[in-house]
mmCIF file of C-alpha atoms in Angstrom:
data_model
loop_
_atom_site.group_PDB
_atom_site.id
_atom_site.type_symbol
_atom_site.label_atom_id
_atom_site.label_comp_id
_atom_site.label_asym_id
_atom_site.label_seq_id
_atom_site.Cartn_x
_atom_site.Cartn_y
_atom_site.Cartn_z
ATOM 1 C CA MET A 44 117.424 113.952 63.783
ATOM 2 C CA ASN A 45 119.120 116.705 62.845
ATOM 3 C CA ILE A 46 115.980 119.406 64.461
ATOM 4 C CA ILE A 47 117.678 118.817 67.533
ATOM 5 C CA PHE A 48 120.557 120.377 66.769
ATOM 6 C CA LYS A 49 118.797 123.186 64.591
ATOM 7 C CA LYS A 50 119.199 126.563 66.438
ATOM 8 C CA ASP A 51 115.498 127.509 64.918
ATOM 9 C CA THR A 52 114.059 124.552 66.214
ATOM 10 C CA TRP A 53 114.646 125.639 70.335
ATOM 11 C CA GLN A 54 113.379 129.263 69.673
ATOM 12 C CA GLU A 55 109.640 128.261 67.758
ATOM 13 C CA ILE A 56 109.670 125.773 70.970
ATOM 14 C CA TYR A 57 110.272 128.230 73.489
ATOM 15 C CA TYR A 58 108.845 131.051 71.625
ATOM 16 C CA SER A 59 105.472 128.203 71.510
ATOM 17 C CA LEU A 60 105.439 127.689 75.294
ATOM 18 C CA ARG A 61 106.025 131.466 76.195
ATOM 19 C CA ASN A 62 102.692 132.453 74.044
ATOM 20 C CA ASN A 63 100.519 129.920 76.000
ATOM 21 C CA LYS A 64 102.138 130.574 79.682
ATOM 22 C CA LEU A 65 99.361 129.475 81.770
ATOM 23 C CA ARG A 66 98.876 126.594 80.229
ATOM 24 C CA THR A 67 101.968 125.413 79.515
ATOM 25 C CA PHE A 68 102.508 126.196 83.117
ATOM 26 C CA LEU A 69 99.137 124.019 83.992
ATOM 27 C CA THR A 70 99.765 121.216 81.317
ATOM 28 C CA MET A 71 103.018 120.674 83.358
ATOM 29 C CA ILE A 72 101.226 120.297 86.930
ATOM 30 C CA GLY A 73 100.480 117.014 85.772
ATOM 31 C CA VAL A 74 103.610 115.600 85.508
ATOM 32 C CA GLY A 75 105.561 117.068 88.068
ATOM 33 C CA TRP A 76 103.199 116.565 90.190
ATOM 34 C CA GLY A 77 103.637 112.933 89.395
ATOM 35 C CA MET A 78 107.402 112.568 90.078
ATOM 36 C CA PHE A 79 107.098 114.668 93.284
ATOM 37 C CA LEU A 80 104.635 112.066 94.658
ATOM 38 C CA TYR A 81 106.800 109.138 93.275
ATOM 39 C CA VAL A 82 110.063 110.739 94.588
ATOM 40 C CA SER A 83 108.427 112.374 98.263
ATOM 41 C CA LEU A 84 106.805 108.796 98.282
ATOM 42 C CA LEU A 85 109.475 106.521 97.817
ATOM 43 C CA GLY A 86 111.864 108.394 99.491
ATOM 44 C CA ALA A 87 109.927 108.340 102.596
ATOM 45 C CA ALA A 88 108.897 104.672 102.416
ATOM 46 C CA LYS A 89 112.597 104.686 102.558
ATOM 47 C CA GLY A 90 113.003 106.563 104.873
ATOM 48 C CA MET A 91 110.874 104.628 107.462
ATOM 49 C CA GLU A 92 112.429 101.547 107.066
ATOM 50 C CA ASN A 93 115.544 102.743 107.570
ATOM 51 C CA GLY A 94 113.973 104.118 110.461
ATOM 52 C CA PHE A 95 113.339 100.376 111.327
ATOM 53 C CA ASP A 96 116.198 99.024 110.362
ATOM 54 C CA LYS A 97 117.524 101.186 113.020
ATOM 55 C CA LEU A 98 114.879 100.570 115.778
ATOM 56 C CA PHE A 99 115.780 96.952 115.501
ATOM 57 C CA SER A 100 119.627 97.417 115.009
ATOM 58 C CA GLY A 101 120.854 95.216 118.122
ATOM 59 C CA PHE A 102 118.510 92.806 117.976
ATOM 60 C CA ALA A 103 117.772 89.154 116.598
ATOM 61 C CA THR A 104 115.226 89.756 114.310
ATOM 62 C CA ASN A 105 115.048 86.126 113.392
ATOM 63 C CA SER A 106 114.280 84.805 117.072
ATOM 64 C CA ILE A 107 111.290 83.229 119.162
ATOM 65 C CA PHE A 108 110.290 83.534 122.494
ATOM 66 C CA LEU A 109 109.150 81.097 124.128
ATOM 67 C CA TRP A 110 107.824 80.267 128.075
ATOM 68 C CA ALA A 111 105.799 77.450 129.627
ATOM 69 C CA GLN A 112 101.938 78.009 131.049
ATOM 70 C CA ASN A 113 99.618 75.513 132.736
ATOM 71 C CA THR A 114 98.028 72.209 130.204
ATOM 72 C CA SER A 115 94.541 73.138 128.454
ATOM 73 C CA ILE A 116 94.293 69.593 128.039
ATOM 74 C CA PRO A 117 94.417 66.524 130.072
ATOM 75 C CA TYR A 118 97.020 64.318 128.327
ATOM 76 C CA ASP A 119 98.595 60.866 128.654
ATOM 77 C CA GLY A 120 97.501 60.502 132.540
ATOM 78 C CA PHE A 121 98.230 63.999 133.303
ATOM 79 C CA PRO A 122 95.319 66.251 133.631
ATOM 80 C CA LYS A 123 93.924 69.489 132.832
ATOM 81 C CA GLY A 124 95.935 72.945 134.280
ATOM 82 C CA ARG A 125 99.257 70.791 135.046
ATOM 83 C CA GLN A 126 101.955 73.641 135.172
ATOM 84 C CA VAL A 127 105.107 73.129 133.159
ATOM 85 C CA HIS A 128 108.655 74.585 133.193
ATOM 86 C CA LEU A 129 111.608 75.250 131.120
ATOM 87 C CA LYS A 130 114.676 73.195 132.079
ATOM 88 C CA LEU A 131 118.332 74.044 131.182
ATOM 89 C CA GLU A 132 118.372 70.839 129.998
ATOM 90 C CA ASP A 133 115.970 71.410 126.988
ATOM 91 C CA ILE A 134 118.563 74.415 125.592
ATOM 92 C CA GLU A 135 120.948 70.999 124.350
ATOM 93 C CA ILE A 136 117.776 68.771 123.423
ATOM 94 C CA LEU A 137 116.641 71.680 121.067
ATOM 95 C CA LYS A 138 119.613 72.296 119.340
ATOM 96 C CA ARG A 139 120.612 68.766 118.825
ATOM 97 C CA LYS A 140 116.976 67.732 117.462
ATOM 98 C CA ILE A 141 116.570 71.336 115.600
ATOM 99 C CA PRO A 142 119.365 71.781 113.202
ATOM 100 C CA GLU A 143 118.001 75.298 112.293
ATOM 101 C CA ILE A 144 119.347 76.244 115.771
ATOM 102 C CA ASP A 145 121.541 78.846 116.097
ATOM 103 C CA TYR A 146 121.855 79.289 119.729
ATOM 104 C CA ILE A 147 119.708 79.760 123.129
ATOM 105 C CA SER A 148 119.443 82.046 126.459
ATOM 106 C CA PRO A 149 117.731 81.133 128.856
ATOM 107 C CA GLN A 150 116.900 84.352 131.024
ATOM 108 C CA ASN A 151 115.256 84.218 134.814
ATOM 109 C CA SER A 152 113.014 86.902 136.094
ATOM 110 C CA ARG A 153 111.123 89.653 139.050
ATOM 111 C CA GLY A 154 109.282 92.141 137.891
ATOM 112 C CA ASN A 155 108.543 90.440 134.334
ATOM 113 C CA PHE A 156 105.532 88.034 133.464
ATOM 114 C CA GLY A 157 102.584 89.106 136.017
ATOM 115 C CA ASN A 158 105.386 88.762 139.053
ATOM 116 C CA ALA A 159 106.909 91.442 141.242
ATOM 117 C CA GLY A 160 110.362 93.279 140.847
ATOM 118 C CA GLU A 161 113.347 92.802 143.578
ATOM 119 C CA GLN A 162 114.415 95.817 146.021
ATOM 120 C CA MET A 163 117.618 97.339 145.698
ATOM 121 C CA SER A 164 119.163 100.111 147.773
ATOM 122 C CA ARG A 165 122.456 101.895 148.625
ATOM 123 C CA ASN A 166 123.847 104.024 151.152
ATOM 124 C CA GLY A 167 119.989 104.690 152.638
ATOM 125 C CA LYS A 168 118.454 104.993 148.539
ATOM 126 C CA SER A 169 116.244 101.730 148.178
ATOM 127 C CA ALA A 170 113.937 100.991 145.118
ATOM 128 C CA THR A 171 112.068 97.874 143.280
ATOM 129 C CA TYR A 172 113.300 97.321 139.647
ATOM 130 C CA THR A 173 113.144 94.485 137.213
ATOM 131 C CA LEU A 174 115.985 91.358 138.110
ATOM 132 C CA ASN A 175 117.060 89.838 135.291
ATOM 133 C CA GLY A 176 119.730 86.350 135.118
ATOM 134 C CA ASP A 177 121.091 86.284 131.747
ATOM 135 C CA TYR A 178 123.830 84.386 129.783
ATOM 136 C CA PRO A 179 126.622 86.639 127.996
ATOM 137 C CA LEU A 180 124.445 85.350 124.565
ATOM 138 C CA GLY A 181 121.349 87.231 126.062
ATOM 139 C CA ASN A 182 123.424 90.688 124.777
ATOM 140 C CA LYS A 183 123.606 88.691 121.413
ATOM 141 C CA ILE A 184 119.966 88.920 120.870
ATOM 142 C CA SER A 185 118.660 92.190 122.346
ATOM 143 C CA GLU A 186 121.991 94.268 122.861
ATOM 144 C CA LYS A 187 122.793 96.498 124.711
ATOM 145 C CA LYS A 188 124.117 100.057 124.112
ATOM 146 C CA LEU A 189 126.811 100.625 127.885
ATOM 147 C CA ILE A 190 127.866 104.257 128.479
ATOM 148 C CA PHE A 191 130.000 102.640 131.500
ATOM 149 C CA GLY A 192 131.651 99.058 132.171
ATOM 150 C CA ARG A 193 130.630 95.584 130.587
ATOM 151 C CA TYR A 194 128.136 92.669 130.226
ATOM 152 C CA LEU A 195 128.079 89.903 131.359
ATOM 153 C CA ASN A 196 130.809 86.889 130.315
ATOM 154 C CA ASP A 197 130.971 83.323 130.671
ATOM 155 C CA ALA A 198 133.346 83.599 133.317
ATOM 156 C CA ASP A 199 130.686 85.234 135.184
ATOM 157 C CA ILE A 200 128.119 82.533 135.021
ATOM 158 C CA SER A 201 130.869 80.059 135.536
ATOM 159 C CA GLN A 202 131.967 81.287 139.418
ATOM 160 C CA ASN A 203 128.432 82.795 140.549
ATOM 161 C CA LYS A 204 129.750 86.115 140.813
ATOM 162 C CA ASN A 205 128.133 88.949 142.893
ATOM 163 C CA VAL A 206 128.394 90.922 140.311
ATOM 164 C CA VAL A 207 125.330 93.465 138.042
ATOM 165 C CA VAL A 208 125.044 95.478 134.937
ATOM 166 C CA ILE A 209 122.696 98.483 135.509
ATOM 167 C CA GLY A 210 120.016 100.334 133.258
ATOM 168 C CA GLU A 211 120.672 103.981 133.267
ATOM 169 C CA GLU A 212 117.554 105.076 135.867
ATOM 170 C CA VAL A 213 118.882 102.958 138.663
ATOM 171 C CA TYR A 214 122.342 104.647 137.983
ATOM 172 C CA LYS A 215 120.726 107.295 138.187
ATOM 173 C CA ASN A 216 118.687 106.626 141.638
ATOM 174 C CA PHE A 217 122.068 105.114 143.170
ATOM 175 C CA PHE A 218 125.084 107.009 141.740
ATOM 176 C CA ASP A 219 125.626 110.947 141.459
ATOM 177 C CA ALA A 220 124.687 111.246 137.459
ATOM 178 C CA LYS A 221 124.869 114.931 137.213
ATOM 179 C CA LYS A 222 128.766 114.768 138.441
ATOM 180 C CA ASN A 223 128.929 111.707 136.186
ATOM 181 C CA GLU A 224 129.880 109.131 139.335
ATOM 182 C CA ASN A 225 131.962 106.265 138.551
ATOM 183 C CA PRO A 226 129.591 103.426 138.841
ATOM 184 C CA LEU A 227 132.596 100.183 138.352
ATOM 185 C CA GLY A 228 133.880 98.435 141.386
ATOM 186 C CA LYS A 229 131.310 100.189 143.577
ATOM 187 C CA SER A 230 128.111 98.205 144.694
ATOM 188 C CA ILE A 231 124.528 97.714 145.363
ATOM 189 C CA ASN A 232 122.290 95.525 147.891
ATOM 190 C CA ILE A 233 120.287 93.424 145.697
ATOM 191 C CA LYS A 234 118.137 90.990 148.278
ATOM 192 C CA GLY A 235 120.953 91.086 151.136
ATOM 193 C CA ILE A 236 123.645 90.381 149.315
ATOM 194 C CA PHE A 237 126.057 93.122 147.518
ATOM 195 C CA PHE A 238 126.389 93.286 144.281
ATOM 196 C CA ASN A 239 129.680 94.848 142.470
ATOM 197 C CA VAL A 240 128.667 97.255 139.411
ATOM 198 C CA ILE A 241 130.682 96.122 136.055
ATOM 199 C CA GLY A 242 128.064 97.877 133.477
ATOM 200 C CA VAL A 243 125.472 100.548 133.045
ATOM 201 C CA PHE A 244 123.559 100.535 130.001
ATOM 202 C CA ARG A 245 121.148 102.671 127.927
ATOM 203 C CA VAL A 246 118.442 102.054 126.048
ATOM 204 C CA LYS A 247 116.817 104.016 123.097
ATOM 205 C CA LYS A 248 113.754 105.243 122.736
ATOM 206 C CA GLY A 249 111.096 103.071 121.349
ATOM 207 C CA GLY A 250 113.583 100.526 121.375
ATOM 208 C CA GLY A 251 114.964 97.810 122.924
ATOM 209 C CA MET A 252 113.196 94.522 125.041
ATOM 210 C CA GLU A 253 114.507 96.072 127.867
ATOM 211 C CA ASN A 254 113.792 99.688 129.623
ATOM 212 C CA ASP A 255 116.643 101.302 131.813
ATOM 213 C CA GLN A 256 114.623 100.503 135.102
ATOM 214 C CA THR A 257 116.480 96.259 134.546
ATOM 215 C CA VAL A 258 119.129 94.740 136.373
ATOM 216 C CA PHE A 259 120.902 92.154 134.536
ATOM 217 C CA ILE A 260 123.122 89.564 137.049
ATOM 218 C CA PRO A 261 123.753 85.868 135.528
ATOM 219 C CA LEU A 262 121.900 83.534 135.790
ATOM 220 C CA SER A 263 124.049 81.075 137.424
ATOM 221 C CA THR A 264 123.782 83.646 140.531
ATOM 222 C CA PHE A 265 119.787 84.276 139.550
ATOM 223 C CA THR A 266 119.496 80.556 140.980
ATOM 224 C CA LYS A 267 121.112 80.389 143.909
ATOM 225 C CA MET A 268 119.270 83.747 144.846
ATOM 226 C CA TYR A 269 115.673 81.974 144.507
ATOM 227 C CA ASN A 270 116.838 78.023 144.373
ATOM 228 C CA ASN A 271 115.624 77.831 141.375
ATOM 229 C CA GLY A 272 117.041 74.369 140.326
ATOM 230 C CA ASP A 273 117.570 74.104 136.926
ATOM 231 C CA ASN A 274 113.968 75.552 135.809
ATOM 232 C CA VAL A 275 113.820 78.283 133.898
ATOM 233 C CA ASP A 276 110.977 81.675 133.038
ATOM 234 C CA PHE A 277 112.185 81.806 129.086
ATOM 235 C CA PHE A 278 114.191 80.921 126.269
ATOM 236 C CA ALA A 279 115.187 83.645 123.333
ATOM 237 C CA ILE A 280 115.988 81.229 120.393
ATOM 238 C CA VAL A 281 117.741 82.698 117.378
ATOM 239 C CA SER A 282 117.216 80.595 114.171
ATOM 240 C CA LYS A 283 120.341 80.313 111.469
ATOM 241 C CA PRO A 284 119.810 83.000 108.957
ATOM 242 C CA ASN A 285 118.643 80.613 106.225
ATOM 243 C CA ALA A 286 115.784 79.060 108.257
ATOM 244 C CA ASP A 287 111.752 79.239 108.323
ATOM 245 C CA VAL A 288 111.449 80.935 111.653
ATOM 246 C CA ASN A 289 107.943 79.717 111.728
ATOM 247 C CA LYS A 290 108.953 75.918 111.163
ATOM 248 C CA VAL A 291 111.925 76.951 113.794
ATOM 249 C CA GLU A 292 108.868 77.944 116.188
ATOM 250 C CA GLU A 293 106.360 74.502 115.474
ATOM 251 C CA LYS A 294 109.351 72.008 116.203
ATOM 252 C CA VAL A 295 110.210 73.868 119.383
ATOM 253 C CA ARG A 296 106.370 73.328 120.647
ATOM 254 C CA GLN A 297 107.104 69.732 119.369
ATOM 255 C CA GLN A 298 110.040 68.661 120.759
ATOM 256 C CA LEU A 299 108.683 70.072 124.063
ATOM 257 C CA LYS A 300 104.954 68.552 124.635
ATOM 258 C CA SER A 301 106.739 65.449 124.079
ATOM 259 C CA LYS A 302 109.658 65.804 126.479
ATOM 260 C CA ASN A 303 106.847 66.890 129.197
ATOM 261 C CA ASN A 304 103.746 64.590 127.885
ATOM 262 C CA VAL A 305 101.589 67.315 126.538
ATOM 263 C CA SER A 306 99.069 66.293 124.207
ATOM 264 C CA PRO A 307 100.214 68.667 120.050
ATOM 265 C CA ASP A 308 97.153 69.731 120.155
ATOM 266 C CA ASP A 309 97.811 71.445 123.586
ATOM 267 C CA THR A 310 97.932 75.124 122.271
ATOM 268 C CA ASN A 311 98.642 76.348 125.888
ATOM 269 C CA ALA A 312 101.420 74.923 127.409
ATOM 270 C CA PHE A 313 103.913 76.831 125.860
ATOM 271 C CA GLY A 314 103.347 81.021 125.388
ATOM 272 C CA THR A 315 105.722 82.508 122.338
ATOM 273 C CA PHE A 316 106.352 85.747 120.366
ATOM 274 C CA ASN A 317 107.862 84.912 117.447
ATOM 275 C CA LEU A 318 109.930 88.400 116.570
ATOM 276 C CA GLY A 319 110.973 86.989 113.758
ATOM 277 C CA LYS A 320 107.355 86.696 111.821
ATOM 278 C CA GLU A 321 106.404 90.101 113.471
ATOM 279 C CA PHE A 322 109.398 91.904 112.195
ATOM 280 C CA LYS A 323 108.496 89.778 107.952
ATOM 281 C CA LYS A 324 105.334 91.325 107.905
ATOM 282 C CA LEU A 325 106.632 94.484 109.164
ATOM 283 C CA THR A 326 109.078 94.163 105.928
ATOM 284 C CA GLY A 327 106.474 93.301 103.878
ATOM 285 C CA PHE A 328 104.517 96.335 104.954
ATOM 286 C CA LEU A 329 106.981 98.379 103.993
ATOM 287 C CA SER A 330 107.879 97.139 100.890
ATOM 288 C CA GLY A 331 104.095 96.902 99.714
ATOM 289 C CA MET A 332 104.144 100.797 100.680
ATOM 290 C CA GLN A 333 107.039 101.127 98.577
ATOM 291 C CA LEU A 334 105.241 99.385 95.333
ATOM 292 C CA LEU A 335 102.430 101.209 95.626
ATOM 293 C CA THR A 336 104.135 104.089 95.716
ATOM 294 C CA ILE A 337 105.436 103.026 92.422
ATOM 295 C CA ILE A 338 101.956 102.514 91.237
ATOM 296 C CA VAL A 339 100.734 105.681 91.571
ATOM 297 C CA GLY A 340 103.450 107.800 91.541
ATOM 298 C CA THR A 341 103.676 106.525 87.340
ATOM 299 C CA LEU A 342 99.324 107.010 87.201
ATOM 300 C CA THR A 343 99.817 109.964 88.044
ATOM 301 C CA ILE A 344 102.551 110.903 85.763
ATOM 302 C CA LEU A 345 100.574 108.648 83.121
ATOM 303 C CA ALA A 346 97.655 110.930 83.565
ATOM 304 C CA GLY A 347 100.270 114.311 82.972
ATOM 305 C CA VAL A 348 101.659 113.349 79.835
ATOM 306 C CA ILE A 349 97.786 112.170 78.619
ATOM 307 C CA ALA A 350 96.819 115.619 79.966
ATOM 308 C CA ILE A 351 99.961 117.028 77.589
ATOM 309 C CA SER A 352 99.109 115.568 74.264
ATOM 310 C CA ASN A 353 95.284 116.632 74.540
ATOM 311 C CA ILE A 354 97.546 120.587 74.547
ATOM 312 C CA LEU A 355 99.399 119.671 72.192
ATOM 313 C CA LEU A 356 96.633 119.131 70.495
ATOM 314 C CA ILE A 357 94.420 122.067 70.620
ATOM 315 C CA THR A 358 98.369 123.584 69.602
ATOM 316 C CA VAL A 359 98.321 121.962 67.026
ATOM 317 C CA LYS A 360 95.054 122.926 66.070
ATOM 318 C CA GLU A 361 95.862 126.457 66.557
ATOM 319 C CA ARG A 362 99.230 126.406 64.536
ATOM 320 C CA THR A 363 96.709 124.481 61.317
ATOM 321 C CA LYS A 364 98.223 127.800 59.249
ATOM 322 C CA GLU A 365 101.305 128.410 60.770
ATOM 323 C CA ILE A 366 102.139 124.435 59.814
ATOM 324 C CA GLY A 367 100.240 125.056 56.324
ATOM 325 C CA ILE A 368 103.279 127.499 55.455
ATOM 326 C CA ARG A 369 105.604 125.575 56.889
ATOM 327 C CA ARG A 370 104.966 122.885 54.177
ATOM 328 C CA ALA A 371 103.823 125.118 51.591
ATOM 329 C CA LEU A 372 107.602 126.555 52.212
ATOM 330 C CA GLY A 373 109.410 122.729 51.263
ATOM 331 C CA ALA A 374 108.749 121.587 55.439
ATOM 332 C CA LYS A 375 108.889 117.620 55.051
ATOM 333 C CA PRO A 376 106.010 115.683 57.227
ATOM 334 C CA SER A 377 108.846 114.268 59.714
ATOM 335 C CA GLU A 378 110.389 118.001 60.520
ATOM 336 C CA VAL A 379 106.654 118.628 61.220
ATOM 337 C CA ARG A 380 105.935 115.102 63.219
ATOM 338 C CA ASN A 381 109.457 115.930 65.329
ATOM 339 C CA GLN A 382 108.696 119.194 66.331
ATOM 340 C CA ILE A 383 106.038 118.211 67.362
ATOM 341 C CA LEU A 384 107.335 115.356 69.559
ATOM 342 C CA LEU A 385 110.284 117.478 70.267
ATOM 343 C CA GLU A 386 107.504 119.515 71.950
ATOM 344 C CA SER A 387 106.063 116.460 73.566
ATOM 345 C CA VAL A 388 109.352 115.576 75.469
ATOM 346 C CA VAL A 389 110.220 119.314 76.363
ATOM 347 C CA ILE A 390 107.722 119.995 78.622
ATOM 348 C CA THR A 391 107.473 116.291 79.672
ATOM 349 C CA LEU A 392 111.100 116.102 80.931
ATOM 350 C CA SER A 393 111.109 119.416 82.067
ATOM 351 C CA SER A 394 107.882 118.807 84.423
ATOM 352 C CA GLY A 395 109.706 115.608 85.297
ATOM 353 C CA LEU A 396 112.781 117.358 86.413
ATOM 354 C CA LEU A 397 110.854 119.965 88.349
ATOM 355 C CA GLY A 398 108.862 117.243 90.305
ATOM 356 C CA PHE A 399 112.055 115.426 91.095
ATOM 357 C CA MET A 400 113.667 118.722 92.692
ATOM 358 C CA SER A 401 110.716 119.294 94.835
ATOM 359 C CA GLY A 402 110.863 115.970 95.853
ATOM 360 C CA ILE A 403 114.451 115.626 96.768
ATOM 361 C CA PHE A 404 113.878 119.202 98.527
ATOM 362 C CA VAL A 405 111.094 117.810 101.063
ATOM 363 C CA LEU A 406 112.987 114.544 102.109
ATOM 364 C CA MET A 407 115.883 117.131 102.656
ATOM 365 C CA ILE A 408 113.138 118.630 104.618
ATOM 366 C CA LEU A 409 112.470 115.686 106.074
ATOM 367 C CA ASP A 410 115.446 114.593 107.449
ATOM 368 C CA ILE A 411 117.107 118.210 108.832
ATOM 369 C CA ALA A 412 113.585 117.261 110.526
ATOM 370 C CA THR A 413 113.582 113.764 111.705
ATOM 371 C CA LYS A 414 117.558 114.026 112.836
ATOM 372 C CA GLY A 415 118.354 112.866 115.871
ATOM 373 C CA GLN A 416 115.254 111.512 116.915
ATOM 374 C CA ASP A 417 114.225 108.601 117.618
ATOM 375 C CA SER A 418 110.518 108.747 118.628
ATOM 376 C CA PHE A 419 110.062 107.850 115.617
ATOM 377 C CA PRO A 420 111.451 105.093 113.540
ATOM 378 C CA PHE A 421 111.909 107.119 110.580
ATOM 379 C CA TYR A 422 115.634 107.851 109.646
ATOM 380 C CA ASN A 423 117.559 109.186 106.349
ATOM 381 C CA PRO A 424 114.585 108.965 103.765
ATOM 382 C CA THR A 425 116.698 108.169 100.389
ATOM 383 C CA VAL A 426 115.857 107.797 96.888
ATOM 384 C CA ASN A 427 117.093 104.586 94.621
ATOM 385 C CA TYR A 428 118.393 107.038 91.842
ATOM 386 C CA GLY A 429 118.407 104.355 89.448
ATOM 387 C CA ASN A 430 114.698 103.937 89.742
ATOM 388 C CA VAL A 431 113.772 108.095 89.634
ATOM 389 C CA PHE A 432 115.943 107.409 86.388
ATOM 390 C CA ALA A 433 113.823 104.339 85.520
ATOM 391 C CA ALA A 434 111.281 106.378 85.462
ATOM 392 C CA MET A 435 112.606 109.836 83.688
ATOM 393 C CA ALA A 436 113.108 107.049 80.773
ATOM 394 C CA VAL A 437 109.256 105.739 80.719
ATOM 395 C CA MET A 438 108.337 109.673 81.071
ATOM 396 C CA VAL A 439 110.276 110.264 78.449
ATOM 397 C CA ILE A 440 109.214 107.634 76.133
ATOM 398 C CA LEU A 441 105.079 107.615 77.304
ATOM 399 C CA GLY A 442 105.947 111.815 76.506
ATOM 400 C CA LEU A 443 107.040 110.285 72.874
ATOM 401 C CA ILE A 444 104.816 107.910 72.360
ATOM 402 C CA ILE A 445 101.767 109.832 73.395
ATOM 403 C CA GLY A 446 102.772 112.623 71.278
ATOM 404 C CA MET A 447 102.211 110.820 68.042
ATOM 405 C CA ILE A 448 99.121 112.027 68.171
ATOM 406 C CA PRO A 449 99.350 115.678 67.924
ATOM 407 C CA ALA A 450 101.931 114.537 65.468
ATOM 408 C CA GLN A 451 101.020 112.516 62.788
ATOM 409 C CA ARG A 452 97.182 115.220 63.254
ATOM 410 C CA ALA A 453 100.084 118.017 61.859
ATOM 411 C CA VAL A 454 101.520 115.836 59.661
ATOM 412 C CA LYS A 455 98.149 115.138 57.975
ATOM 413 C CA ILE A 456 97.483 118.864 57.380
ATOM 414 C CA ARG A 457 96.857 119.542 53.697
ATOM 415 C CA PRO A 458 98.855 123.112 52.663
ATOM 416 C CA ILE A 459 95.788 124.257 50.721
ATOM 417 C CA GLU A 460 93.519 123.069 53.359
ATOM 418 C CA ALA A 461 95.138 124.935 56.246
ATOM 419 C CA LEU A 462 96.125 127.801 54.430
ATOM 420 C CA ARG A 463 92.326 129.153 54.012
ATOM 421 C CA THR A 464 92.406 128.619 57.745
ATOM 422 C CA GLU A 465 91.040 131.547 60.075
#
């Protein structure tokens, strides 16, 4: 199209738009607003997705938390209301019978599941905190951010060591945090037993399965302290990456019901929280938000492009005499058509670029405003430029297609009739 490279073409477009500034501006708002919505909402949805990814970082999101309760149905000679228990031996049974399981971490607790916490003391200070007996695997399921030392290891378990990993609030209570006192190697008293501190962890705001008022000791040590035998309060079960978490949960329930002589129809004997299921709901919601944003933005852009077509129809009518003169002087129909189409594309593309830049500017402000805060799951709002360029391409194509309506009307104007127009 040689018309694109002609100086006169661009001068004519410029004068046409300049002579109708308000109308041109109002026309551009439709497409610009559509692109602004498309970019800003898509970026905001991505920011929420990034925020939740950050919130759940360090979590095994394909995990299931399971605990034992009371039966609700009489079965095989056992009465209703019987208390069932999880056992350490169940771990190997479940892993052998259900190959979709990656690993299982058992945990016992004082201060969860409705029971009281444990009193702890040091140098005359005492307080009650949640006490958990854990395996090293527990840190893979919900990773703790250590500010001192390390987490539990296999030697701590096998040797029943009296070691403890404490939360930051516990550290601040028992040690001089203002002077950044090193607590490692020092001890706190738990139930009359001295435990050496091997680590201090911090829980980020809005995340974590624990809080900063929790302490962890080896599960083997916990079992000896409370004479629990091989009873376990709950299992954290992590499925393999490609496994269906819901099916794994159902298989685990079936195996435990069979082992404990529980009715297959009893839904109360074992309680579960399926983090994998809830996480999929969340990611599905975020994907739905992004899809809705694309639909809303595209429809708004389409409405704006249609408005441009309507304005160009009015412009063609106002320029009837001018078009007639051009035709009389030898302008080809294709030149007139291409002139109108080019005006449509210029208005559409300029509007889209302004909307795009406005959307990026808003995302930059949101990024600055939310940087460094963890109270709301929003982080690094970005847009996929491939999607934006695709939207731009669709916008230009729509501008060309819908611009054909006024362009064809301009071509159909007969020179002699146009010259008679007042």
